[in-house]
Amino acid sequence: DVVFADYRVDRAIAEIDTRNAASISLVQALGFVCIERLHDVAQFKGGNSDEYLYAMERSAWQQPRIA
């Protein structure tokens, strides 16, 4: 709620390492949608890593969610 109510943005973005299953599960449960896979965007533990780019529009956040 803070992102959309307090900061009044129209879209929230999350960049998540493709190996981070817990964070991926969390943003999917919140209703974020994967819009892109970014290749070799970060160095982590001596190797390159890919990231998923997730997004949620304000209109999607305002829709009723099942608890």
PDB file of C-alpha atoms in Angstrom:
ATOM      1  CA  ASP A   1       0.000   0.000   0.000  1.00  0.00           C
ATOM      2  CA  VAL A   2       2.830   2.424   0.812  1.00  0.00           C
ATOM      3  CA  VAL A   3       4.230   2.454  -2.719  1.00  0.00           C
ATOM      4  CA  PHE A   4       0.920   3.247  -4.378  1.00  0.00           C
ATOM      5  CA  ALA A   5      -0.683   5.369  -1.642  1.00  0.00           C
ATOM      6  CA  ASP A   6       2.211   7.353  -0.162  1.00  0.00           C
ATOM      7  CA  TYR A   7       4.497   7.640  -3.181  1.00  0.00           C
ATOM      8  CA  ARG A   8       1.640   7.746  -5.717  1.00  0.00           C
ATOM      9  CA  VAL A   9       3.451   5.782  -8.370  1.00  0.00           C
ATOM     10  CA  ASP A  10       1.589   4.099 -11.222  1.00  0.00           C
ATOM     11  CA  ARG A  11       3.851   1.050 -11.420  1.00  0.00           C
ATOM     12  CA  ALA A  12       5.969  -0.867  -8.907  1.00  0.00           C
ATOM     13  CA  ILE A  13       9.017  -2.758 -10.203  1.00  0.00           C
ATOM     14  CA  ALA A  14      11.019  -5.567  -8.593  1.00  0.00           C
ATOM     15  CA  GLU A  15      14.329  -6.888  -9.963  1.00  0.00           C
ATOM     16  CA  ILE A  16      15.018 -10.344  -8.545  1.00  0.00           C
ATOM     17  CA  ASP A  17      17.903 -12.760  -9.060  1.00  0.00           C
ATOM     18  CA  THR A  18      16.526 -15.756 -10.948  1.00  0.00           C
ATOM     19  CA  ARG A  19      17.892 -18.087  -8.236  1.00  0.00           C
ATOM     20  CA  ASN A  20      15.972 -16.366  -5.422  1.00  0.00           C
ATOM     21  CA  ALA A  21      12.926 -18.641  -5.246  1.00  0.00           C
ATOM     22  CA  ALA A  22      11.582 -17.130  -2.005  1.00  0.00           C
ATOM     23  CA  SER A  23      11.468 -13.588  -3.401  1.00  0.00           C
ATOM     24  CA  ILE A  24       9.946 -14.798  -6.667  1.00  0.00           C
ATOM     25  CA  SER A  25       7.212 -16.617  -4.745  1.00  0.00           C
ATOM     26  CA  LEU A  26       6.538 -13.527  -2.647  1.00  0.00           C
ATOM     27  CA  VAL A  27       6.102 -11.082  -5.523  1.00  0.00           C
ATOM     28  CA  GLN A  28       3.970 -13.592  -7.433  1.00  0.00           C
ATOM     29  CA  ALA A  29       1.749 -14.030  -4.368  1.00  0.00           C
ATOM     30  CA  LEU A  30       1.390 -10.243  -4.194  1.00  0.00           C
ATOM     31  CA  GLY A  31       0.234 -10.191  -7.805  1.00  0.00           C
ATOM     32  CA  PHE A  32       3.361  -8.985  -9.603  1.00  0.00           C
ATOM     33  CA  VAL A  33       3.825 -10.215 -13.179  1.00  0.00           C
ATOM     34  CA  CYS A  34       7.157 -11.169 -14.734  1.00  0.00           C
ATOM     35  CA  ILE A  35       7.706  -8.886 -17.710  1.00  0.00           C
ATOM     36  CA  GLU A  36      11.311  -9.617 -18.666  1.00  0.00           C
ATOM     37  CA  ARG A  37      14.408 -11.711 -17.985  1.00  0.00           C
ATOM     38  CA  LEU A  38      17.616  -9.679 -17.869  1.00  0.00           C
ATOM     39  CA  HIS A  39      20.768 -11.631 -18.762  1.00  0.00           C
ATOM     40  CA  ASP A  40      24.176 -11.183 -17.097  1.00  0.00           C
ATOM     41  CA  VAL A  41      23.162  -8.017 -15.248  1.00  0.00           C
ATOM     42  CA  ALA A  42      24.921  -8.594 -11.939  1.00  0.00           C
ATOM     43  CA  GLN A  43      28.026 -10.184 -10.460  1.00  0.00           C
ATOM     44  CA  PHE A  44      27.350 -12.438  -7.494  1.00  0.00           C
ATOM     45  CA  LYS A  45      29.755 -14.818  -5.763  1.00  0.00           C
ATOM     46  CA  GLY A  46      32.202 -14.705  -8.636  1.00  0.00           C
ATOM     47  CA  GLY A  47      29.741 -15.274 -11.438  1.00  0.00           C
ATOM     48  CA  ASN A  48      27.260 -13.461 -13.595  1.00  0.00           C
ATOM     49  CA  SER A  49      23.617 -13.700 -12.692  1.00  0.00           C
ATOM     50  CA  ASP A  50      20.339 -13.149 -14.477  1.00  0.00           C
ATOM     51  CA  GLU A  51      17.413 -11.255 -13.000  1.00  0.00           C
ATOM     52  CA  TYR A  52      13.680 -11.279 -13.523  1.00  0.00           C
ATOM     53  CA  LEU A  53      11.900  -7.976 -13.843  1.00  0.00           C
ATOM     54  CA  TYR A  54       8.482  -8.046 -12.181  1.00  0.00           C
ATOM     55  CA  ALA A  55       5.902  -5.269 -12.337  1.00  0.00           C
ATOM     56  CA  MET A  56       2.558  -4.355 -10.865  1.00  0.00           C
ATOM     57  CA  GLU A  57       0.319  -1.572 -12.085  1.00  0.00           C
ATOM     58  CA  ARG A  58      -1.658   0.561  -9.632  1.00  0.00           C
ATOM     59  CA  SER A  59      -4.905  -0.744 -11.150  1.00  0.00           C
ATOM     60  CA  ALA A  60      -3.900  -4.355 -10.395  1.00  0.00           C
ATOM     61  CA  TRP A  61      -3.064  -3.483  -6.783  1.00  0.00           C
ATOM     62  CA  GLN A  62      -6.458  -1.866  -6.269  1.00  0.00           C
ATOM     63  CA  GLN A  63      -8.299  -5.003  -7.372  1.00  0.00           C
ATOM     64  CA  PRO A  64      -9.630  -7.183  -4.539  1.00  0.00           C
ATOM     65  CA  ARG A  65      -7.173  -9.923  -3.537  1.00  0.00           C
ATOM     66  CA  ILE A  66      -8.041 -13.313  -2.122  1.00  0.00           C
ATOM     67  CA  ALA A  67      -6.477 -13.818   1.303  1.00  0.00           C
TER      68      ALA A  67
END
